[in-house]
């Protein structure tokens, strides 16, 4: 089985022959212009090409074995970033219904967000006698926000603020905007909350929060988070009792830069292997979004559509090999054409059960018969090759499942900044049987569907 992760090089870009590249849907709403030229991504991990293997421009003669169906009719799965309006969160129904074999795979963001907030609150309550580091009666926390236009990031920010009582309503929902610096409690986007333990009340204050976006425009940026905690700690470090992050990549950056040495519990999201291991060293906890289930669903939905069988095969209904999921690890919402994995809190009580984040889920680990499920070619991209969760957890899981499901997957790594950096390498979609897409920005589904519609 050939598995290639295609790095971004100038030679490759020049070698592509495209009639429509870049973002036909316009620029990113977060300031990234999806029509800008392809930029070199230093974070891509380059692997030697297989002898006789295809390149990203589609020169492999084996491409003639791909489906003869029109590209617009081929199975498509959006994953990790649900097509939606980054300002309102409204789902992009056109993208989710691009054709009859289009679905989304992710996780239940609201359930996970509430779980993270509850985990932080319960930790405070259980450790109230030692958590107020300067004894001022205020439990202060800082918050690393991943992407202000990403539904998952918005949900996690709201979940923490809801649980800690620091949320302020805006347009019927808790405001998820960054608070900036709020050491005096006067910010308008948050408010002071209260926690009562043993008859004593404590103020809970969001001391600071910001979007972790680097100068090049990439969000969820771990290095930016590490710099932020350095700034915050030098200004008001003795007031910081808790560090909260929208993901483990940023959380671990802050943990290693400051909070580990200062024994300040840090809470993240994703259950990356390094974060789970760090719980033994004082990392407060994280949330497993069942990446093992998500990765399976991402490829299983494509496999079922390619085989022309019921979409529930090997998911809610056992396949001939015995692969099946139980309803306590995922939900399917038909009106959204979306599969969502459920979340699990990972703390000091159970972290040893989550030390290997790339281990496939045993109930769906059985090999399919290639005679009944012929090998098919899939084009799949990761929006940012440097994203800790996607590169170190999600992609290794996909690479384990693609063998089991008899799928030959071409893995494309983006720069996390522009859609064109990815779409420029979808120069010959006709050589693939199906597509799995992880956008840079949730607004930009049209950048991909326009290519498939030509």
Short mmCIF file of C-alpha atoms in Angstrom, two decimals:
data_model
loop_
_atom_site.label_atom_id
_atom_site.label_comp_id
_atom_site.label_asym_id
_atom_site.label_seq_id
_atom_site.Cartn_x
_atom_site.Cartn_y
_atom_site.Cartn_z
CA UNK A 1 0.00 0.00 0.00
CA UNK A 2 1.52 3.33 -1.01
CA UNK A 3 1.24 6.12 1.53
CA UNK A 4 2.84 9.40 0.58
CA UNK A 5 2.90 12.72 2.37
CA UNK A 6 3.58 15.29 -0.32
CA UNK A 7 5.78 18.18 0.78
CA UNK A 8 5.41 21.69 -0.54
CA UNK A 9 8.27 22.62 -2.84
CA UNK A 10 8.64 25.25 -5.49
CA UNK A 11 9.46 22.67 -8.10
CA UNK A 12 6.19 20.88 -7.47
CA UNK A 13 4.18 24.06 -7.76
CA UNK A 14 5.85 24.95 -11.04
CA UNK A 15 5.20 21.45 -12.32
CA UNK A 16 1.46 21.64 -11.88
CA UNK A 17 -0.70 22.37 -14.87
CA UNK A 18 -3.86 23.94 -13.55
CA UNK A 19 -6.61 25.79 -15.25
CA UNK A 20 -8.25 26.78 -11.99
CA UNK A 21 -6.19 27.07 -8.82
CA UNK A 22 -6.58 29.05 -5.65
CA UNK A 23 -9.79 30.00 -3.96
CA UNK A 24 -12.64 30.74 -6.31
CA UNK A 25 -14.75 31.50 -3.30
CA UNK A 26 -12.78 34.57 -2.18
CA UNK A 27 -10.37 35.31 0.64
CA UNK A 28 -10.41 33.93 4.17
CA UNK A 29 -12.49 35.90 6.63
CA UNK A 30 -9.68 35.75 9.16
CA UNK A 31 -7.39 37.77 6.91
CA UNK A 32 -5.82 35.02 4.82
CA UNK A 33 -6.16 35.49 1.08
CA UNK A 34 -6.84 32.10 -0.43
CA UNK A 35 -5.89 33.46 -3.85
CA UNK A 36 -2.32 34.24 -2.86
CA UNK A 37 0.56 32.31 -4.37
CA UNK A 38 1.54 28.98 -2.91
CA UNK A 39 4.07 29.42 -0.11
CA UNK A 40 6.77 27.01 0.98
CA UNK A 41 5.80 25.07 4.09
CA UNK A 42 8.88 24.31 6.14
CA UNK A 43 6.84 22.10 8.47
CA UNK A 44 6.02 19.37 5.98
CA UNK A 45 7.64 16.03 6.63
CA UNK A 46 8.96 14.71 3.35
CA UNK A 47 9.19 11.00 2.70
CA UNK A 48 11.02 9.36 -0.19
CA UNK A 49 8.72 8.56 -3.08
CA UNK A 50 7.85 4.92 -3.69
CA UNK A 51 9.49 3.43 -6.78
CA UNK A 52 7.10 3.93 -9.65
CA UNK A 53 4.68 5.89 -7.42
CA UNK A 54 2.52 8.77 -8.53
CA UNK A 55 3.33 12.38 -7.76
CA UNK A 56 0.96 15.15 -6.74
CA UNK A 57 0.58 16.33 -10.32
CA UNK A 58 -0.99 13.07 -11.35
CA UNK A 59 1.73 11.57 -13.56
CA UNK A 60 1.12 8.01 -12.32
CA UNK A 61 -0.16 5.81 -15.12
CA UNK A 62 -2.15 3.91 -12.51
CA UNK A 63 -4.42 6.93 -12.45
CA UNK A 64 -6.24 5.37 -15.37
CA UNK A 65 -7.60 2.80 -12.92
CA UNK A 66 -9.54 5.47 -11.05
CA UNK A 67 -13.29 5.75 -11.31
CA UNK A 68 -14.62 7.02 -14.63
CA UNK A 69 -17.38 8.89 -12.80
CA UNK A 70 -17.47 12.65 -13.06
CA UNK A 71 -15.46 14.27 -10.26
CA UNK A 72 -18.54 16.11 -9.05
CA UNK A 73 -20.23 12.75 -8.43
CA UNK A 74 -17.40 11.07 -6.52
CA UNK A 75 -17.62 10.43 -2.75
CA UNK A 76 -16.49 13.38 -0.65
CA UNK A 77 -15.93 13.64 3.10
CA UNK A 78 -15.23 16.91 4.85
CA UNK A 79 -13.45 16.26 8.14
CA UNK A 80 -12.22 18.16 11.20
CA UNK A 81 -13.44 21.49 9.80
CA UNK A 82 -17.15 21.51 9.13
CA UNK A 83 -18.23 23.69 6.19
CA UNK A 84 -19.83 26.68 7.89
CA UNK A 85 -19.94 30.45 8.21
CA UNK A 86 -17.01 31.44 10.45
CA UNK A 87 -18.92 34.44 11.79
CA UNK A 88 -22.30 32.87 12.59
CA UNK A 89 -21.52 29.15 12.73
CA UNK A 90 -24.32 28.43 10.25
CA UNK A 91 -23.64 25.21 8.37
CA UNK A 92 -22.88 25.38 4.66
CA UNK A 93 -25.70 23.17 3.38
CA UNK A 94 -24.52 23.43 -0.23
CA UNK A 95 -21.13 21.97 0.67
CA UNK A 96 -22.63 19.28 2.90
CA UNK A 97 -24.98 18.27 0.07
CA UNK A 98 -22.48 18.62 -2.77
CA UNK A 99 -23.58 15.23 -4.04
CA UNK A 100 -25.40 12.18 -2.69
CA UNK A 101 -22.15 10.76 -1.29
CA UNK A 102 -21.00 13.84 0.64
CA UNK A 103 -20.69 13.75 4.45
CA UNK A 104 -18.88 15.44 7.31
CA UNK A 105 -16.91 13.63 10.02
CA UNK A 106 -15.89 15.35 13.23
CA UNK A 107 -16.80 15.18 16.88
CA UNK A 108 -19.55 16.56 19.07
CA UNK A 109 -18.03 19.97 19.74
CA UNK A 110 -20.64 21.16 22.24
CA UNK A 111 -20.56 17.95 24.28
CA UNK A 112 -16.77 18.07 24.35
CA UNK A 113 -16.68 21.76 25.22
CA UNK A 114 -19.01 21.27 28.17
CA UNK A 115 -16.89 18.33 29.27
CA UNK A 116 -13.72 20.43 29.23
CA UNK A 117 -15.34 23.22 31.21
CA UNK A 118 -16.70 20.75 33.76
CA UNK A 119 -13.27 19.10 34.06
CA UNK A 120 -11.65 22.45 34.91
CA UNK A 121 -14.36 23.39 37.41
CA UNK A 122 -14.21 20.03 39.17
CA UNK A 123 -10.43 20.29 39.42
CA UNK A 124 -10.73 23.71 41.06
CA UNK A 125 -13.30 22.43 43.53
CA UNK A 126 -11.23 19.36 44.42
CA UNK A 127 -8.05 21.39 44.93
CA UNK A 128 -9.47 24.62 46.33
CA UNK A 129 -7.19 24.52 49.39
CA UNK A 130 -4.05 24.94 47.26
CA UNK A 131 -5.12 26.38 43.92
CA UNK A 132 -5.33 30.07 44.93
CA UNK A 133 -1.58 30.66 44.61
CA UNK A 134 -1.43 34.22 45.98
CA UNK A 135 -4.30 33.81 48.46
CA UNK A 136 -6.31 36.75 47.12
CA UNK A 137 -9.59 34.85 46.97
CA UNK A 138 -9.68 35.03 43.17
CA UNK A 139 -9.09 32.00 40.99
CA UNK A 140 -7.48 33.48 37.90
CA UNK A 141 -7.15 31.67 34.60
CA UNK A 142 -5.74 32.47 31.17
CA UNK A 143 -7.21 31.06 27.97
CA UNK A 144 -5.52 30.21 24.67
CA UNK A 145 -8.05 30.53 21.84
CA UNK A 146 -7.26 28.55 18.69
CA UNK A 147 -9.19 30.24 15.89
CA UNK A 148 -11.93 32.80 16.49
CA UNK A 149 -13.69 31.66 13.29
CA UNK A 150 -13.60 27.90 13.96
CA UNK A 151 -16.75 26.28 15.36
CA UNK A 152 -14.78 23.91 17.61
CA UNK A 153 -12.69 26.73 19.04
CA UNK A 154 -15.80 28.82 19.62
CA UNK A 155 -17.51 25.93 21.40
CA UNK A 156 -14.53 25.25 23.68
CA UNK A 157 -14.21 28.88 24.70
CA UNK A 158 -17.92 29.00 25.47
CA UNK A 159 -17.77 25.69 27.37
CA UNK A 160 -15.08 26.92 29.74
CA UNK A 161 -16.76 30.27 30.32
CA UNK A 162 -20.13 28.61 30.91
CA UNK A 163 -18.77 26.15 33.48
CA UNK A 164 -16.79 28.81 35.34
CA UNK A 165 -19.55 31.42 35.24
CA UNK A 166 -17.42 33.91 33.31
CA UNK A 167 -19.50 33.94 30.13
CA UNK A 168 -21.45 36.94 28.89
CA UNK A 169 -24.34 36.46 26.49
CA UNK A 170 -24.11 37.84 22.96
CA UNK A 171 -26.80 37.22 20.34
CA UNK A 172 -28.27 34.36 22.34
CA UNK A 173 -24.95 32.58 22.95
CA UNK A 174 -21.98 33.00 25.25
CA UNK A 175 -19.56 35.51 23.77
CA UNK A 176 -16.47 33.67 22.49
CA UNK A 177 -14.40 36.76 21.60
CA UNK A 178 -10.93 37.13 23.13
CA UNK A 179 -10.92 39.28 26.25
CA UNK A 180 -7.41 40.65 25.83
CA UNK A 181 -6.01 41.49 29.28
CA UNK A 182 -8.59 41.55 32.05
CA UNK A 183 -6.68 41.53 35.33
CA UNK A 184 -9.01 44.16 36.80
CA UNK A 185 -12.19 42.34 35.76
CA UNK A 186 -13.55 45.17 33.61
CA UNK A 187 -13.56 43.49 30.17
CA UNK A 188 -16.96 43.54 28.50
CA UNK A 189 -16.78 40.13 26.77
CA UNK A 190 -16.44 38.23 30.07
CA UNK A 191 -17.53 38.68 33.66
CA UNK A 192 -16.34 37.47 37.03
CA UNK A 193 -17.81 34.15 38.10
CA UNK A 194 -18.03 32.56 41.53
CA UNK A 195 -17.35 29.13 42.95
CA UNK A 196 -18.45 28.14 46.42
CA UNK A 197 -16.64 25.31 48.21
CA UNK A 198 -17.08 24.41 51.87
CA UNK A 199 -19.18 27.47 52.50
CA UNK A 200 -16.55 29.87 51.13
CA UNK A 201 -16.99 31.80 47.91
CA UNK A 202 -14.20 32.46 45.45
CA UNK A 203 -14.17 34.84 42.50
CA UNK A 204 -13.27 33.23 39.16
CA UNK A 205 -11.70 35.62 36.64
CA UNK A 206 -10.48 35.24 33.08
CA UNK A 207 -7.29 37.24 33.44
CA UNK A 208 -6.39 37.15 29.76
CA UNK A 209 -7.27 35.44 26.50
CA UNK A 210 -6.23 35.81 22.87
CA UNK A 211 -6.37 34.06 19.52
CA UNK A 212 -3.11 32.20 18.97
CA UNK A 213 -2.44 33.35 15.43
CA UNK A 214 1.09 33.84 14.12
CA UNK A 215 2.37 36.64 11.90
CA UNK A 216 1.92 34.50 8.78
CA UNK A 217 -1.76 33.97 9.57
CA UNK A 218 -1.72 30.37 10.84
CA UNK A 219 -4.06 29.81 13.80
CA UNK A 220 -3.93 27.29 16.68
CA UNK A 221 -0.25 28.23 16.78
CA UNK A 222 1.69 26.58 19.61
CA UNK A 223 4.67 28.93 19.42
CA UNK A 224 2.38 31.94 19.74
CA UNK A 225 0.81 30.38 22.83
CA UNK A 226 4.25 29.82 24.35
CA UNK A 227 5.09 33.47 23.78
CA UNK A 228 1.74 34.57 25.22
CA UNK A 229 2.22 32.72 28.51
CA UNK A 230 5.66 34.31 28.75
CA UNK A 231 4.11 37.77 28.44
CA UNK A 232 1.25 37.02 30.81
CA UNK A 233 3.44 35.39 33.46
CA UNK A 234 5.92 38.26 33.47
CA UNK A 235 3.07 40.74 33.97
CA UNK A 236 0.76 38.98 36.42
CA UNK A 237 2.11 35.47 36.92
CA UNK A 238 1.30 35.15 40.62
CA UNK A 239 -2.38 35.70 39.79
CA UNK A 240 -2.52 32.82 37.29
CA UNK A 241 -3.94 29.74 39.01
CA UNK A 242 -5.16 27.81 35.95
CA UNK A 243 -4.11 27.67 32.29
CA UNK A 244 -6.76 26.60 29.77
CA UNK A 245 -6.25 25.94 26.07
CA UNK A 246 -8.52 25.15 23.13
CA UNK A 247 -6.13 22.31 22.23
CA UNK A 248 -3.16 20.36 23.54
CA UNK A 249 -0.67 21.77 21.05
CA UNK A 250 -1.02 25.25 22.54
CA UNK A 251 -1.56 23.85 26.03
CA UNK A 252 1.69 21.87 25.99
CA UNK A 253 3.58 24.87 24.67
CA UNK A 254 2.43 26.92 27.65
CA UNK A 255 2.98 24.02 30.03
CA UNK A 256 6.57 23.53 28.93
CA UNK A 257 7.32 27.23 28.77
CA UNK A 258 6.00 28.17 32.21
CA UNK A 259 3.24 26.32 34.02
CA UNK A 260 5.08 23.03 34.60
CA UNK A 261 7.92 24.75 36.44
CA UNK A 262 5.46 26.86 38.39
CA UNK A 263 3.12 23.92 39.16
CA UNK A 264 0.11 25.59 37.54
CA UNK A 265 -2.39 23.01 36.23
CA UNK A 266 -2.94 23.27 32.48
CA UNK A 267 -5.93 21.91 30.61
CA UNK A 268 -6.05 21.17 26.89
CA UNK A 269 -8.06 19.27 24.32
CA UNK A 270 -7.29 16.36 21.91
CA UNK A 271 -5.55 13.84 24.20
CA UNK A 272 -2.32 13.98 22.21
CA UNK A 273 0.21 11.45 23.47
CA UNK A 274 2.60 14.07 24.88
CA UNK A 275 -0.20 15.82 26.76
CA UNK A 276 -1.53 12.57 28.20
CA UNK A 277 1.97 11.63 29.36
CA UNK A 278 2.38 15.09 30.90
CA UNK A 279 -0.56 14.50 33.24
CA UNK A 280 1.90 12.53 35.39
CA UNK A 281 3.99 15.74 35.57
CA UNK A 282 1.19 18.13 36.50
CA UNK A 283 -0.74 18.73 33.27
CA UNK A 284 -4.27 19.05 34.60
CA UNK A 285 -6.17 17.10 31.94
CA UNK A 286 -7.37 16.93 28.38
CA UNK A 287 -10.31 15.72 26.32
CA UNK A 288 -10.18 12.75 23.98
CA UNK A 289 -12.33 13.46 20.95
CA UNK A 290 -12.09 9.79 20.00
CA UNK A 291 -9.73 10.46 17.12
CA UNK A 292 -9.57 6.70 16.59
CA UNK A 293 -13.30 6.68 15.83
CA UNK A 294 -13.14 9.87 13.73
CA UNK A 295 -10.31 8.60 11.54
CA UNK A 296 -12.17 5.34 10.96
CA UNK A 297 -15.38 7.15 10.05
CA UNK A 298 -13.53 9.49 7.67
CA UNK A 299 -12.37 6.58 5.53
CA UNK A 300 -15.23 4.17 6.23
CA UNK A 301 -17.83 6.54 4.81
CA UNK A 302 -15.78 6.79 1.62
CA UNK A 303 -15.34 3.01 1.49
CA UNK A 304 -19.08 2.43 1.78
CA UNK A 305 -19.90 5.00 -0.89
CA UNK A 306 -17.31 3.50 -3.23
CA UNK A 307 -18.74 0.02 -2.66
CA UNK A 308 -22.30 1.22 -3.21
CA UNK A 309 -23.48 -0.29 0.07
CA UNK A 310 -25.60 1.15 2.87
CA UNK A 311 -23.68 4.03 4.45
CA UNK A 312 -24.21 2.47 7.91
CA UNK A 313 -22.19 -0.64 6.98
CA UNK A 314 -19.32 -1.20 9.42
CA UNK A 315 -20.58 1.75 11.44
CA UNK A 316 -23.88 1.05 13.16
CA UNK A 317 -24.34 -2.25 11.32
CA UNK A 318 -21.60 -4.88 11.37
CA UNK A 319 -19.84 -5.59 8.07
CA UNK A 320 -18.88 -9.10 6.95
CA UNK A 321 -15.58 -8.82 8.87
CA UNK A 322 -17.36 -7.87 12.09
CA UNK A 323 -16.42 -4.18 12.23
CA UNK A 324 -19.06 -2.12 14.04
CA UNK A 325 -19.33 0.90 16.35
CA UNK A 326 -21.62 1.20 19.35
CA UNK A 327 -23.81 4.25 19.84
CA UNK A 328 -21.86 5.38 22.90
CA UNK A 329 -18.88 6.47 20.78
CA UNK A 330 -20.58 8.38 17.93
CA UNK A 331 -23.80 9.98 16.74
CA UNK A 332 -25.13 10.59 13.22
CA UNK A 333 -27.29 13.63 12.44
CA UNK A 334 -29.00 12.98 9.17
CA UNK A 335 -30.21 16.54 8.63
CA UNK A 336 -26.56 17.70 8.81
CA UNK A 337 -25.17 14.68 6.94
CA UNK A 338 -22.63 14.56 9.73
CA UNK A 339 -21.00 11.90 11.91
CA UNK A 340 -19.77 13.05 15.30
CA UNK A 341 -17.51 11.10 17.66
CA UNK A 342 -18.25 11.55 21.36
CA UNK A 343 -15.68 12.87 23.85
CA UNK A 344 -14.08 11.49 27.01
CA UNK A 345 -12.34 13.45 29.79
CA UNK A 346 -8.75 12.33 30.41
CA UNK A 347 -7.44 13.12 33.89
CA UNK A 348 -5.05 11.74 36.50
CA UNK A 349 -7.66 9.06 37.22
CA UNK A 350 -7.64 7.43 33.79
CA UNK A 351 -4.81 8.86 31.66
CA UNK A 352 -2.93 5.56 31.50
CA UNK A 353 -5.72 4.23 29.28
CA UNK A 354 -4.96 6.93 26.68
CA UNK A 355 -1.17 6.90 26.42
CA UNK A 356 -1.12 5.76 22.77
CA UNK A 357 -3.19 8.21 20.75
CA UNK A 358 -2.45 6.42 17.47
CA UNK A 359 -3.85 3.04 18.49
CA UNK A 360 -6.78 2.08 16.26
CA UNK A 361 -10.14 1.31 17.82
CA UNK A 362 -10.32 -2.44 18.36
CA UNK A 363 -14.01 -2.96 17.42
CA UNK A 364 -13.25 -1.68 13.89
CA UNK A 365 -9.80 -3.15 13.37
CA UNK A 366 -10.59 -6.14 11.13
CA UNK A 367 -9.21 -6.32 7.59
CA UNK A 368 -11.65 -6.14 4.69
CA UNK A 369 -11.40 -8.72 1.92
CA UNK A 370 -9.83 -7.11 -1.15
CA UNK A 371 -11.80 -9.42 -3.40
CA UNK A 372 -15.04 -7.80 -2.24
CA UNK A 373 -13.56 -4.38 -1.59
CA UNK A 374 -11.14 -3.56 -4.40
CA UNK A 375 -8.41 -1.03 -3.75
CA UNK A 376 -9.49 2.55 -4.50
CA UNK A 377 -7.53 5.79 -4.66
CA UNK A 378 -8.31 8.66 -2.27
CA UNK A 379 -6.98 12.23 -2.21
CA UNK A 380 -6.83 13.52 1.36
CA UNK A 381 -5.39 16.73 2.74
CA UNK A 382 -4.38 17.97 6.18
CA UNK A 383 -4.89 21.74 6.38
CA UNK A 384 -1.59 22.27 8.23
CA UNK A 385 1.24 19.74 8.19
CA UNK A 386 2.51 21.29 11.44
CA UNK A 387 -0.75 20.90 13.36
CA UNK A 388 0.11 18.72 16.35
CA UNK A 389 -3.18 16.86 16.63
CA UNK A 390 -3.69 16.20 12.94
CA UNK A 391 -0.10 15.29 12.14
CA UNK A 392 0.81 13.27 15.23
CA UNK A 393 -2.55 11.65 16.02
CA UNK A 394 -5.11 11.85 13.21
CA UNK A 395 -2.92 11.11 10.20
CA UNK A 396 -1.16 8.08 11.78
CA UNK A 397 -4.61 6.68 12.56
CA UNK A 398 -5.75 7.27 8.99
CA UNK A 399 -2.65 5.50 7.73
CA UNK A 400 -3.49 2.49 9.88
CA UNK A 401 -7.10 2.37 8.72
CA UNK A 402 -6.38 2.88 5.01
CA UNK A 403 -4.72 -0.54 4.86
CA UNK A 404 -7.61 -2.20 6.67
CA UNK A 405 -10.13 -0.60 4.31
CA UNK A 406 -8.11 -1.24 1.12
CA UNK A 407 -7.71 2.42 0.30
CA UNK A 408 -4.64 3.89 -1.39
CA UNK A 409 -4.51 7.37 0.09
CA UNK A 410 -2.43 10.30 -1.11
CA UNK A 411 -1.77 12.53 1.91
CA UNK A 412 -1.33 16.24 1.19
CA UNK A 413 -0.01 18.64 3.86
CA UNK A 414 -0.92 22.33 3.76
CA UNK A 415 0.69 25.37 5.36
CA UNK A 416 -2.28 26.28 7.58
CA UNK A 417 -2.56 29.68 5.92
CA UNK A 418 -4.07 29.55 2.42
CA UNK A 419 -6.42 27.22 0.61
CA UNK A 420 -4.45 27.63 -2.62
CA UNK A 421 -1.49 25.98 -0.94
CA UNK A 422 -3.63 22.84 -0.96
CA UNK A 423 -5.89 23.24 -3.99
CA UNK A 424 -2.89 23.88 -6.24
CA UNK A 425 -2.08 20.20 -5.73
CA UNK A 426 -5.46 18.92 -6.80
CA UNK A 427 -4.48 19.37 -10.41
CA UNK A 428 -5.90 16.10 -11.72
CA UNK A 429 -8.84 14.98 -9.59
CA UNK A 430 -9.83 12.47 -12.26
CA UNK A 431 -7.09 10.11 -11.09
CA UNK A 432 -8.82 9.63 -7.73
CA UNK A 433 -11.95 7.73 -6.75
CA UNK A 434 -12.85 9.81 -3.70
CA UNK A 435 -11.80 12.85 -1.69
CA UNK A 436 -11.36 13.73 2.00
CA UNK A 437 -10.95 17.44 2.65
CA UNK A 438 -9.73 19.37 5.69
CA UNK A 439 -10.08 23.08 4.89
CA UNK A 440 -7.93 25.89 6.24
CA UNK A 441 -11.04 27.98 6.85
CA UNK A 442 -14.56 26.65 7.28
CA UNK A 443 -15.94 29.24 4.83
CA UNK A 444 -13.92 27.99 1.90
CA UNK A 445 -15.62 24.77 0.77
CA UNK A 446 -16.24 26.33 -2.64
CA UNK A 447 -12.46 26.43 -3.23
CA UNK A 448 -12.62 22.65 -3.49
CA UNK A 449 -16.06 21.97 -4.92
CA UNK A 450 -15.38 24.39 -7.78
CA UNK A 451 -12.39 22.27 -8.80
CA UNK A 452 -14.44 19.07 -8.63
CA UNK A 453 -17.24 20.62 -10.65
CA UNK A 454 -15.11 21.47 -13.69
#
